[in-house]
């Protein structure tokens, strides 16, 4: 009497199919996980710089709840940015002409043919941001310096204001940055 069983070839084919299906499912899960990463305020400049590649543009966070973001290119083209986090209670601070650090109030802006309230603005010239300012949130304080690739994070507002005033810590120009 002959016993019915799977041949060695049939078993190998089944194992290979299970392996291929497993790798496809795992690859889909990993790529989805990477795209769901939320950018913090600290990561936005480096993310935008990678997108621009030496192009002039302005990044806006806008809307009543500050949950919309767009990158406006020179030719009035807009690229929507969806994976970011910004609290509408964040404050942007800057030196005034009198040398006092005060809150920046961004004006309304026409974005995609609609007037919007702007919560945050970051201008890029030749792929580098040019503004010098502080973004203060409940958890951290972020120091944005021109020509500098990394946004510095501080725990207290006094620390970040001291660093803001101390220009010796940062390159004075794009040429100085690249020669350090």
Backbone as a chain_set.jsonl record, in Angstrom:
{"seq": "XXXXXXXXXXXXXXXXXXXXXXXXXXXXXXXXXXXXXXXXXXXXXXXXXXXXXXXXXXXXXXXXXXXXXXXXXXXXXXXXXXXXXXXXXXXXXXXXXXXXXXXXXXXXXXXXXXXXXXXXXXXXXXXXXXXXXXXXXXXXXXXXXXXXXXXXXXXXXXXXXXXXXXXXXXXXXXXXXXXX", "coords": {"N": [[0.835, -1.168, 0.0], [0.524, 2.205, -0.81], [1.676, 5.225, 0.682], [0.266, 8.4, 0.909], [1.955, 11.409, 0.497], [3.681, 14.59, 0.722], [5.953, 15.581, -1.795], [9.516, 16.258, -1.802], [10.119, 18.423, -3.469], [7.623, 19.757, -3.624], [7.341, 20.619, -0.948], [9.534, 22.394, -0.742], [8.78, 24.373, -2.599], [6.444, 25.385, -1.347], [7.566, 26.427, 1.026], [9.224, 28.418, -0.05], [7.272, 30.1, -1.214], [5.878, 30.955, 1.105], [7.945, 32.364, 2.336], [8.361, 34.461, 0.459], [5.874, 35.793, 0.547], [5.869, 36.565, 3.264], [8.11, 38.326, 3.278], [7.167, 40.364, 1.587], [4.972, 41.367, 3.046], [6.285, 42.214, 5.384], [8.045, 44.154, 4.308], [6.194, 46.058, 3.35], [5.044, 46.887, 5.784], [7.307, 48.028, 7.071], [8.008, 50.162, 5.292], [5.681, 51.722, 5.487], [5.818, 52.469, 8.136], [8.048, 54.19, 8.093], [7.136, 56.365, 6.555], [5.214, 57.483, 8.157], [6.431, 59.042, 10.039], [6.496, 61.782, 12.149], [7.379, 65.112, 11.75], [9.177, 67.213, 13.893], [9.339, 70.618, 15.087], [12.007, 71.154, 15.154], [13.092, 69.477, 13.201], [12.123, 70.372, 10.77], [13.585, 72.417, 9.18], [15.895, 70.957, 8.154], [14.601, 68.922, 6.759], [13.205, 70.375, 4.777], [15.386, 71.574, 3.489], [16.572, 69.343, 2.297], [14.637, 68.739, 0.417], [14.67, 70.993, -1.25], [17.2, 71.513, -2.586], [19.096, 73.728, -3.186], [17.265, 75.694, -4.003], [15.166, 78.621, -3.985], [12.688, 79.297, -1.569], [9.724, 79.458, 0.538], [8.6, 78.348, 3.644], [5.517, 77.704, 5.109], [3.456, 77.494, 7.969], [0.11, 77.278, 8.593], [-3.332, 78.386, 9.08], [-6.259, 78.281, 11.245], [-5.884, 76.472, 13.345], [-3.241, 75.892, 13.077], [-2.389, 73.621, 11.666], [-1.833, 73.094, 9.041], [0.511, 72.936, 6.376], [2.739, 74.304, 3.972], [5.004, 74.49, 1.246], [6.175, 77.147, -0.437], [7.27, 77.72, -3.602], [9.52, 79.548, -5.816], [8.131, 80.147, -8.25], [5.496, 80.523, -7.521], [4.47, 78.035, -6.998], [3.09, 75.408, -5.061], [3.919, 73.108, -2.527], [2.476, 70.707, -0.644], [2.944, 69.947, 2.753], [2.67, 67.277, 4.842], [3.416, 65.732, 7.061], [4.014, 66.814, 9.812], [4.386, 68.468, 13.012], [2.943, 70.98, 14.915], [2.315, 73.18, 17.461], [-0.3, 75.393, 18.099], [0.059, 77.174, 20.141], [2.729, 77.723, 20.288], [5.374, 80.111, 20.372], [6.991, 82.482, 18.332], [9.973, 84.151, 18.567], [11.932, 87.15, 18.271], [14.699, 89.459, 17.815], [14.042, 92.9, 18.214], [14.256, 96.125, 16.571], [15.198, 97.685, 18.597], [16.685, 95.98, 20.098], [15.411, 94.296, 21.848], [13.953, 91.205, 22.781], [11.112, 90.035, 21.278], [7.772, 88.782, 20.669], [6.988, 87.442, 17.469], [4.587, 88.418, 15.187], [3.016, 86.959, 12.668], [1.853, 87.961, 9.493], [-1.257, 87.768, 7.625], [-1.499, 85.613, 4.75], [-1.666, 85.015, 1.248], [-2.375, 81.915, 0.254], [-2.435, 79.375, -1.978], [-4.448, 80.774, -3.384], [-6.124, 81.652, -1.37], [-6.76, 83.583, 1.486], [-4.911, 83.196, 4.389], [-4.299, 82.642, 7.921], [-1.088, 82.956, 9.177], [1.018, 80.926, 11.067], [3.651, 80.271, 11.38], [6.731, 80.925, 9.741], [9.314, 80.263, 7.466], [11.99, 81.242, 5.66], [13.867, 80.3, 2.79], [16.889, 80.655, 1.115], [18.713, 79.872, -1.642], [18.722, 77.244, -0.701], [19.302, 77.418, 2.039], [18.182, 78.402, 5.296], [17.465, 81.744, 6.308], [16.66, 83.259, 8.429], [16.888, 84.436, 11.817], [15.831, 83.342, 14.803], [13.747, 82.428, 17.648], [11.832, 79.629, 18.595], [9.45, 79.066, 20.873], [8.115, 76.624, 22.912], [5.898, 74.659, 25.028], [7.382, 72.458, 25.973], [10.07, 72.675, 24.989], [12.655, 74.923, 23.765], [13.58, 76.343, 20.734], [16.33, 77.22, 18.777], [16.867, 78.978, 15.93], [19.278, 79.636, 13.624], [20.823, 81.59, 11.064], [22.291, 80.074, 8.147], [23.04, 77.795, 9.442], [22.983, 74.347, 9.896], [21.766, 72.722, 11.831], [19.134, 72.9, 14.129], [19.173, 74.219, 17.319], [18.309, 72.94, 20.559], [16.88, 73.93, 23.606], [16.229, 73.842, 27.143], [15.35, 75.886, 28.82], [13.98, 79.199, 28.511], [15.651, 81.339, 29.097], [18.239, 80.283, 28.653], [18.208, 79.841, 25.852], [17.833, 82.43, 24.949], [20.229, 83.626, 25.772], [22.049, 82.216, 24.148], [21.075, 83.027, 21.695], [21.741, 85.706, 21.673], [24.502, 85.509, 21.694], [26.479, 85.634, 19.241], [28.951, 84.581, 18.588], [29.0, 81.855, 18.808], [28.11, 80.735, 16.456], [28.478, 80.306, 12.887], [29.244, 83.202, 10.918], [28.586, 83.584, 8.298], [27.584, 81.914, 5.244], [29.865, 81.027, 3.952], [31.694, 80.893, 6.063], [30.508, 78.856, 7.495], [30.852, 76.595, 5.807], [33.604, 76.393, 5.844], [34.329, 75.57, 8.34]], "CA": [[0.0, 0.0, 0.0], [1.319, 3.415, -0.954], [1.302, 6.309, 1.582], [0.253, 9.693, 0.234], [2.743, 12.423, 1.206], [4.213, 15.633, -0.14], [7.326, 15.333, -2.247], [10.477, 17.252, -1.349], [9.955, 19.597, -4.341], [6.412, 20.466, -3.202], [7.64, 21.28, 0.325], [10.432, 23.527, -0.998], [7.976, 25.411, -3.253], [5.578, 25.979, -0.326], [8.411, 27.227, 1.927], [9.628, 29.616, -0.794], [6.099, 30.975, -1.313], [5.645, 31.549, 2.427], [9.018, 33.347, 2.522], [8.1, 35.623, -0.401], [4.717, 36.5, 1.12], [6.323, 37.171, 4.511], [8.975, 39.473, 2.987], [6.326, 41.438, 1.045], [4.204, 41.944, 4.155], [7.233, 42.906, 6.259], [8.509, 45.331, 3.581], [5.088, 47.015, 3.354], [4.939, 47.407, 7.141], [8.462, 48.878, 7.353], [7.92, 51.397, 4.514], [4.591, 52.511, 6.045], [6.326, 53.007, 9.386], [8.955, 55.288, 7.79], [6.405, 57.518, 6.032], [4.361, 58.041, 9.195], [7.231, 59.801, 10.98], [6.046, 63.165, 12.294], [8.481, 66.053, 11.907], [9.034, 68.228, 14.93], [9.767, 71.942, 14.633], [13.467, 71.06, 15.017], [13.436, 68.729, 11.988], [11.561, 70.976, 9.556], [14.573, 73.021, 8.269], [16.706, 69.969, 7.434], [13.699, 68.232, 5.836], [12.95, 71.279, 3.656], [16.638, 71.733, 2.758], [16.753, 68.154, 1.46], [13.675, 68.834, -0.688], [14.903, 72.143, -2.121], [18.42, 71.419, -3.392], [19.566, 75.064, -3.59], [16.185, 76.49, -4.587], [14.562, 79.593, -3.074], [11.312, 78.95, -1.214], [9.293, 79.844, 1.875], [7.788, 77.34, 4.308], [4.48, 78.308, 5.939], [2.468, 76.735, 8.727], [-1.001, 78.225, 8.567], [-4.669, 77.941, 9.457], [-6.677, 78.649, 12.6], [-5.325, 75.528, 14.309], [-1.825, 75.708, 12.717], [-2.163, 72.221, 11.299], [-1.578, 72.997, 7.603], [1.836, 73.424, 6.008], [2.985, 74.33, 2.541], [6.263, 75.057, 0.796], [5.912, 77.992, -1.603], [8.456, 77.859, -4.445], [9.633, 80.851, -6.483], [7.139, 80.341, -9.313], [4.179, 80.425, -6.882], [4.027, 76.641, -6.913], [2.958, 75.021, -3.663], [4.072, 71.701, -2.182], [1.837, 70.5, 0.653], [3.719, 69.152, 3.7], [1.626, 66.671, 5.677], [3.911, 64.989, 8.214], [4.667, 67.709, 10.758], [3.642, 68.757, 14.233], [3.146, 72.353, 15.371], [1.302, 73.597, 18.426], [-0.683, 76.786, 17.834], [0.492, 77.996, 21.267], [4.149, 78.048, 20.149], [5.649, 81.518, 20.101], [8.218, 82.776, 17.606], [10.563, 85.349, 19.163], [12.998, 87.73, 17.464], [15.179, 90.768, 18.261], [13.46, 94.072, 17.566], [15.265, 97.137, 16.222], [15.734, 98.229, 19.852], [17.478, 94.958, 20.766], [14.574, 93.552, 22.79], [13.371, 90.005, 22.177], [9.651, 90.098, 21.336], [7.022, 87.812, 19.868], [6.742, 87.786, 16.069], [3.22, 88.189, 14.712], [3.04, 86.789, 11.219], [0.662, 88.513, 8.853], [-2.014, 86.848, 6.759], [-0.805, 85.357, 3.484], [-2.435, 84.35, 0.213], [-1.829, 80.587, 0.002], [-3.34, 78.677, -2.896], [-5.548, 81.687, -3.73], [-7.005, 81.87, -0.228], [-6.064, 84.287, 2.556], [-4.768, 82.317, 5.555], [-3.521, 83.09, 9.07], [0.209, 82.28, 9.21], [1.496, 80.662, 12.426], [5.106, 80.118, 11.346], [7.271, 81.143, 8.4], [10.757, 80.046, 7.391], [12.42, 81.53, 4.29], [15.087, 79.634, 2.34], [17.56, 81.265, -0.034], [19.737, 78.925, -2.126], [18.695, 76.021, 0.099], [19.591, 77.656, 3.461], [17.255, 79.372, 5.889], [18.193, 82.977, 6.578], [16.125, 83.956, 9.598], [17.421, 84.162, 13.152], [14.721, 83.503, 15.732], [13.51, 81.398, 18.66], [10.47, 79.115, 18.698], [9.271, 78.648, 22.256], [6.943, 75.78, 23.15], [5.777, 74.25, 26.431], [8.415, 71.482, 26.333], [11.428, 73.053, 24.592], [12.875, 76.173, 23.051], [14.388, 76.028, 19.561], [17.079, 78.351, 18.257], [17.122, 78.936, 14.495], [20.322, 80.588, 13.248], [21.055, 81.52, 9.621], [23.413, 79.315, 7.595], [23.4, 76.698, 10.337], [22.169, 73.2, 9.489], [21.05, 72.074, 12.924], [18.419, 73.754, 15.065], [19.555, 73.888, 18.695], [17.189, 72.795, 21.483], [17.182, 74.334, 24.972], [15.131, 73.57, 28.062], [14.793, 77.123, 29.382], [13.948, 80.363, 27.621], [16.842, 82.152, 29.385], [19.382, 79.676, 27.967], [18.122, 80.062, 24.413], [18.023, 83.861, 24.706], [21.668, 83.87, 25.882], [22.669, 81.683, 22.931], [20.597, 83.884, 20.602], [22.509, 86.953, 21.721], [25.918, 85.207, 21.556], [26.726, 85.289, 17.837], [30.249, 83.93, 18.415], [28.817, 80.407, 18.773], [27.626, 80.296, 15.16], [29.145, 80.922, 11.734], [28.679, 84.503, 10.554], [28.133, 83.55, 6.909], [27.558, 80.578, 4.652], [31.263, 80.656, 3.684], [32.286, 80.5, 7.342], [29.935, 77.546, 7.852], [31.453, 75.535, 5.01], [35.036, 76.284, 6.125], [34.565, 75.065, 9.698]], "C": [[0.897, 1.255, 0.0], [0.775, 4.529, -0.053], [1.357, 7.626, 0.799], [0.988, 10.712, 1.108], [3.21, 13.459, 0.198], [5.627, 15.254, -0.56], [8.217, 16.464, -1.743], [10.348, 18.54, -2.179], [8.735, 20.403, -3.918], [6.643, 21.219, -1.894], [8.532, 22.507, 0.116], [9.66, 24.672, -1.646], [7.083, 26.115, -2.238], [6.391, 26.874, 0.608], [8.856, 28.508, 1.23], [8.458, 30.592, -0.916], [5.793, 31.668, 0.006], [6.697, 32.623, 2.695], [8.788, 34.607, 1.711], [6.933, 36.441, 0.161], [5.115, 37.218, 2.405], [7.18, 38.404, 4.231], [8.174, 40.639, 2.401], [5.537, 42.141, 2.148], [5.122, 42.745, 5.068], [7.731, 44.192, 5.598], [7.436, 46.413, 3.556], [4.943, 47.656, 4.729], [6.072, 48.373, 7.445], [8.37, 50.188, 6.576], [6.792, 52.29, 5.016], [5.047, 53.182, 7.333], [7.232, 54.209, 9.137], [8.194, 56.527, 7.309], [5.522, 58.177, 7.085], [5.129, 58.857, 10.234], [6.767, 61.254, 10.981], [7.264, 64.049, 12.526], [8.187, 67.002, 13.055], [9.509, 69.557, 14.352], [11.276, 71.949, 14.4], [13.864, 70.421, 13.689], [13.007, 69.41, 10.695], [12.631, 71.606, 8.657], [15.404, 71.993, 7.49], [15.864, 69.191, 6.427], [13.464, 69.085, 4.584], [14.225, 71.451, 2.825], [16.903, 70.539, 1.846], [15.83, 68.201, 0.249], [14.084, 69.885, -1.713], [16.084, 72.005, -3.072], [18.787, 72.759, -4.019], [18.504, 75.933, -4.258], [15.653, 77.471, -3.535], [13.109, 79.216, -2.823], [11.008, 79.496, 0.176], [8.354, 78.766, 2.405], [6.8, 78.053, 5.225], [3.718, 77.227, 6.689], [1.32, 77.709, 8.928], [-2.308, 77.561, 8.992], [-4.984, 78.33, 10.891], [-6.062, 77.748, 13.658], [-3.848, 75.221, 14.049], [-1.5, 74.265, 12.355], [-1.988, 72.011, 9.796], [-0.195, 73.55, 7.322], [2.012, 73.32, 4.508], [4.359, 74.952, 2.293], [5.975, 75.827, -0.483], [7.224, 78.19, -2.362], [8.421, 79.191, -5.169], [8.514, 81.123, -7.477], [5.706, 80.216, -8.8], [3.592, 79.017, -6.979], [4.023, 76.266, -5.444], [3.129, 73.513, -3.524], [3.494, 71.534, -0.785], [2.724, 69.581, 1.502], [2.72, 68.592, 4.708], [2.148, 66.063, 6.98], [4.693, 65.89, 9.174], [3.775, 67.911, 11.973], [3.973, 70.18, 14.671], [1.99, 72.724, 16.275], [0.971, 75.071, 18.189], [-0.291, 77.717, 18.976], [1.989, 78.286, 21.252], [4.304, 79.535, 19.855], [6.955, 81.621, 19.335], [8.716, 84.117, 18.113], [11.737, 85.821, 18.312], [13.445, 89.04, 18.09], [14.444, 91.871, 17.508], [14.593, 95.034, 17.211], [15.908, 97.73, 17.467], [16.544, 97.196, 20.638], [16.722, 94.14, 21.784], [14.014, 92.326, 22.068], [11.864, 90.035, 22.391], [9.039, 89.04, 20.436], [6.813, 88.342, 18.449], [5.291, 87.467, 15.751], [3.262, 88.136, 13.196], [1.738, 87.323, 10.637], [-0.054, 87.44, 8.038], [-1.289, 86.741, 5.43], [-1.759, 84.67, 2.517], [-1.753, 83.021, -0.11], [-2.856, 79.822, -0.813], [-4.624, 79.474, -3.141], [-6.564, 81.885, -2.608], [-6.207, 82.558, 0.87], [-6.096, 83.445, 3.831], [-4.003, 83.022, 6.667], [-2.231, 82.287, 9.113], [0.663, 82.15, 10.664], [3.021, 80.635, 12.496], [5.571, 80.266, 9.911], [8.777, 80.964, 8.458], [11.176, 80.206, 5.938], [13.75, 80.845, 4.003], [15.611, 80.359, 1.109], [18.715, 80.352, -0.413], [19.851, 77.709, -1.22], [18.996, 76.202, 1.572], [18.572, 78.629, 4.029], [18.05, 80.565, 6.393], [17.759, 83.674, 7.854], [16.833, 83.522, 10.875], [16.29, 84.41, 14.14], [14.654, 82.314, 16.684], [12.062, 80.944, 18.51], [10.361, 78.52, 20.096], [7.982, 77.839, 22.387], [6.901, 75.417, 24.623], [6.949, 73.376, 26.863], [9.831, 71.993, 26.108], [11.439, 74.411, 23.921], [13.882, 75.894, 21.94], [15.036, 77.293, 19.03], [17.396, 78.117, 16.781], [18.146, 80.021, 14.181], [20.578, 80.472, 11.753], [22.319, 80.748, 9.278], [23.812, 78.129, 8.457], [22.445, 75.538, 10.088], [21.297, 72.64, 10.611], [20.386, 73.101, 13.838], [18.774, 73.288, 16.472], [18.321, 73.863, 19.591], [17.666, 73.128, 22.89], [15.975, 74.057, 25.857], [14.517, 74.857, 28.613], [14.89, 78.267, 28.377], [15.169, 81.25, 27.854], [18.072, 81.606, 28.656], [19.363, 79.989, 26.472], [18.296, 81.541, 24.087], [19.493, 84.242, 24.828], [22.393, 83.398, 24.626], [22.291, 82.53, 21.717], [21.439, 85.152, 20.521], [23.996, 86.728, 21.476], [26.213, 84.718, 20.136], [28.043, 84.555, 17.626], [30.118, 82.412, 18.321], [28.521, 79.877, 17.376], [28.401, 80.956, 14.032], [28.458, 82.229, 11.345], [28.164, 84.544, 9.129], [28.134, 82.117, 6.415], [28.98, 80.11, 4.351], [31.955, 80.208, 4.959], [31.772, 79.133, 7.771], [30.653, 76.433, 7.115], [32.951, 75.374, 5.261], [35.335, 75.771, 7.518], [34.685, 73.57, 9.704]], "O": [[1.891, 1.33, 0.723], [-0.433, 4.762, -0.015], [2.342, 7.929, 0.126], [0.691, 10.862, 2.293], [3.147, 13.245, -1.013], [6.393, 14.684, 0.217], [7.723, 17.504, -1.307], [10.461, 19.636, -1.629], [8.809, 21.63, -3.86], [6.18, 22.351, -1.75], [8.306, 23.547, 0.735], [9.863, 25.83, -1.281], [6.977, 27.341, -2.271], [5.947, 27.97, 0.947], [8.867, 29.574, 1.847], [8.644, 31.796, -0.738], [5.479, 32.859, 0.016], [6.372, 33.684, 3.228], [8.996, 35.712, 2.214], [7.02, 37.667, 0.235], [4.73, 38.369, 2.61], [6.997, 39.432, 4.883], [8.479, 41.795, 2.695], [5.451, 43.369, 2.172], [4.767, 43.848, 5.482], [7.83, 45.221, 6.266], [7.756, 47.588, 3.728], [4.738, 48.866, 4.818], [5.832, 49.435, 8.02], [8.632, 51.244, 7.151], [6.929, 53.513, 4.978], [4.701, 54.335, 7.592], [7.187, 55.169, 9.908], [8.59, 57.644, 7.641], [5.121, 59.328, 6.912], [4.539, 59.317, 11.211], [6.659, 61.877, 9.924], [8.085, 63.767, 13.399], [7.081, 67.528, 13.173], [10.028, 69.598, 13.236], [11.765, 72.678, 13.536], [14.883, 70.798, 13.11], [13.493, 69.048, 9.623], [12.603, 71.359, 7.452], [15.594, 72.148, 6.283], [16.355, 68.836, 5.355], [13.518, 68.577, 3.464], [14.161, 71.473, 1.595], [17.407, 70.71, 0.736], [16.205, 67.747, -0.832], [13.872, 69.698, -2.912], [15.971, 72.349, -4.248], [18.786, 72.9, -5.242], [18.85, 76.836, -5.021], [15.689, 77.184, -2.339], [12.384, 78.857, -3.751], [11.904, 79.935, 0.897], [7.436, 78.328, 1.713], [7.191, 78.905, 6.023], [3.377, 76.184, 6.13], [1.526, 78.835, 9.381], [-2.375, 76.354, 9.227], [-4.086, 78.668, 11.661], [-5.75, 78.209, 14.756], [-3.266, 74.377, 14.73], [-0.437, 73.757, 12.711], [-1.993, 70.873, 9.327], [0.23, 74.52, 7.95], [1.518, 72.398, 3.859], [4.808, 75.823, 3.038], [5.579, 75.243, -1.491], [8.175, 78.761, -1.828], [7.407, 79.889, -5.142], [8.001, 82.241, -7.53], [4.804, 79.847, -9.553], [2.375, 78.838, -7.034], [4.851, 76.747, -4.67], [2.563, 72.737, -4.295], [3.976, 72.157, 0.162], [3.197, 68.553, 1.018], [2.001, 69.352, 5.356], [1.373, 65.898, 7.921], [5.905, 65.735, 9.322], [2.59, 67.577, 11.969], [5.144, 70.543, 14.784], [0.825, 72.597, 15.897], [1.875, 75.901, 18.09], [-0.307, 78.935, 18.801], [2.479, 79.02, 22.111], [3.471, 80.139, 19.178], [7.92, 80.925, 19.651], [7.982, 85.105, 18.096], [12.447, 85.015, 17.71], [12.677, 89.675, 18.814], [14.25, 91.778, 16.296], [15.755, 94.774, 17.523], [17.034, 98.224, 17.409], [17.038, 97.498, 21.725], [17.328, 93.36, 22.519], [13.646, 92.398, 20.895], [11.388, 90.057, 23.525], [9.7, 88.481, 19.561], [6.505, 89.517, 18.246], [4.822, 86.362, 16.021], [3.512, 89.141, 12.529], [0.664, 87.156, 11.216], [0.478, 86.356, 7.798], [-0.56, 87.648, 5.029], [-2.567, 83.836, 2.925], [-0.666, 83.009, -0.689], [-3.999, 79.646, -0.392], [-5.729, 78.932, -3.111], [-7.717, 82.239, -2.857], [-5.081, 82.151, 1.156], [-7.16, 83.034, 4.293], [-3.167, 83.887, 6.406], [-2.272, 81.057, 9.089], [0.691, 83.133, 11.403], [3.61, 80.935, 13.534], [4.912, 79.805, 8.979], [9.437, 81.448, 9.378], [10.78, 79.416, 5.081], [14.643, 80.811, 4.85], [14.86, 80.64, 0.175], [19.597, 80.089, 0.404], [20.948, 77.198, -0.996], [18.953, 75.221, 2.315], [18.144, 79.562, 3.35], [19.182, 80.412, 6.853], [18.435, 84.595, 8.311], [17.31, 82.393, 10.99], [15.838, 85.543, 14.303], [15.392, 81.338, 16.55], [11.167, 81.767, 18.32], [11.086, 77.591, 20.451], [6.902, 78.305, 22.023], [7.776, 75.824, 25.387], [7.459, 73.52, 27.974], [10.706, 71.772, 26.945], [10.402, 74.969, 23.561], [14.92, 75.277, 22.181], [14.373, 78.315, 18.853], [18.106, 77.175, 16.431], [17.903, 81.199, 14.446], [20.555, 79.364, 11.216], [23.295, 80.768, 10.028], [24.85, 77.517, 8.206], [21.229, 75.728, 10.071], [20.204, 72.136, 10.354], [21.024, 74.063, 14.265], [18.686, 72.099, 16.779], [17.399, 74.659, 19.412], [18.724, 72.667, 23.32], [14.838, 74.04, 25.385], [13.311, 74.92, 28.848], [15.768, 78.289, 27.514], [15.676, 81.854, 26.909], [18.859, 82.376, 28.105], [20.387, 80.359, 25.897], [18.855, 81.872, 23.042], [19.969, 85.091, 24.075], [23.255, 84.104, 24.102], [23.106, 82.724, 20.815], [21.8, 85.608, 19.436], [24.695, 87.663, 21.087], [26.196, 83.516, 19.874], [28.235, 83.954, 16.569], [31.019, 81.747, 17.812], [28.669, 78.679, 17.135], [28.927, 82.055, 14.205], [27.235, 82.345, 11.433], [27.391, 85.435, 8.776], [28.629, 81.216, 7.092], [29.275, 78.922, 4.48], [32.723, 79.246, 4.943], [32.518, 78.341, 8.347], [31.026, 75.43, 7.723], [33.519, 74.333, 4.93], [36.501, 75.554, 7.848], [34.885, 72.972, 10.761]]}, "num_chains": 1, "name": "protein.A"}
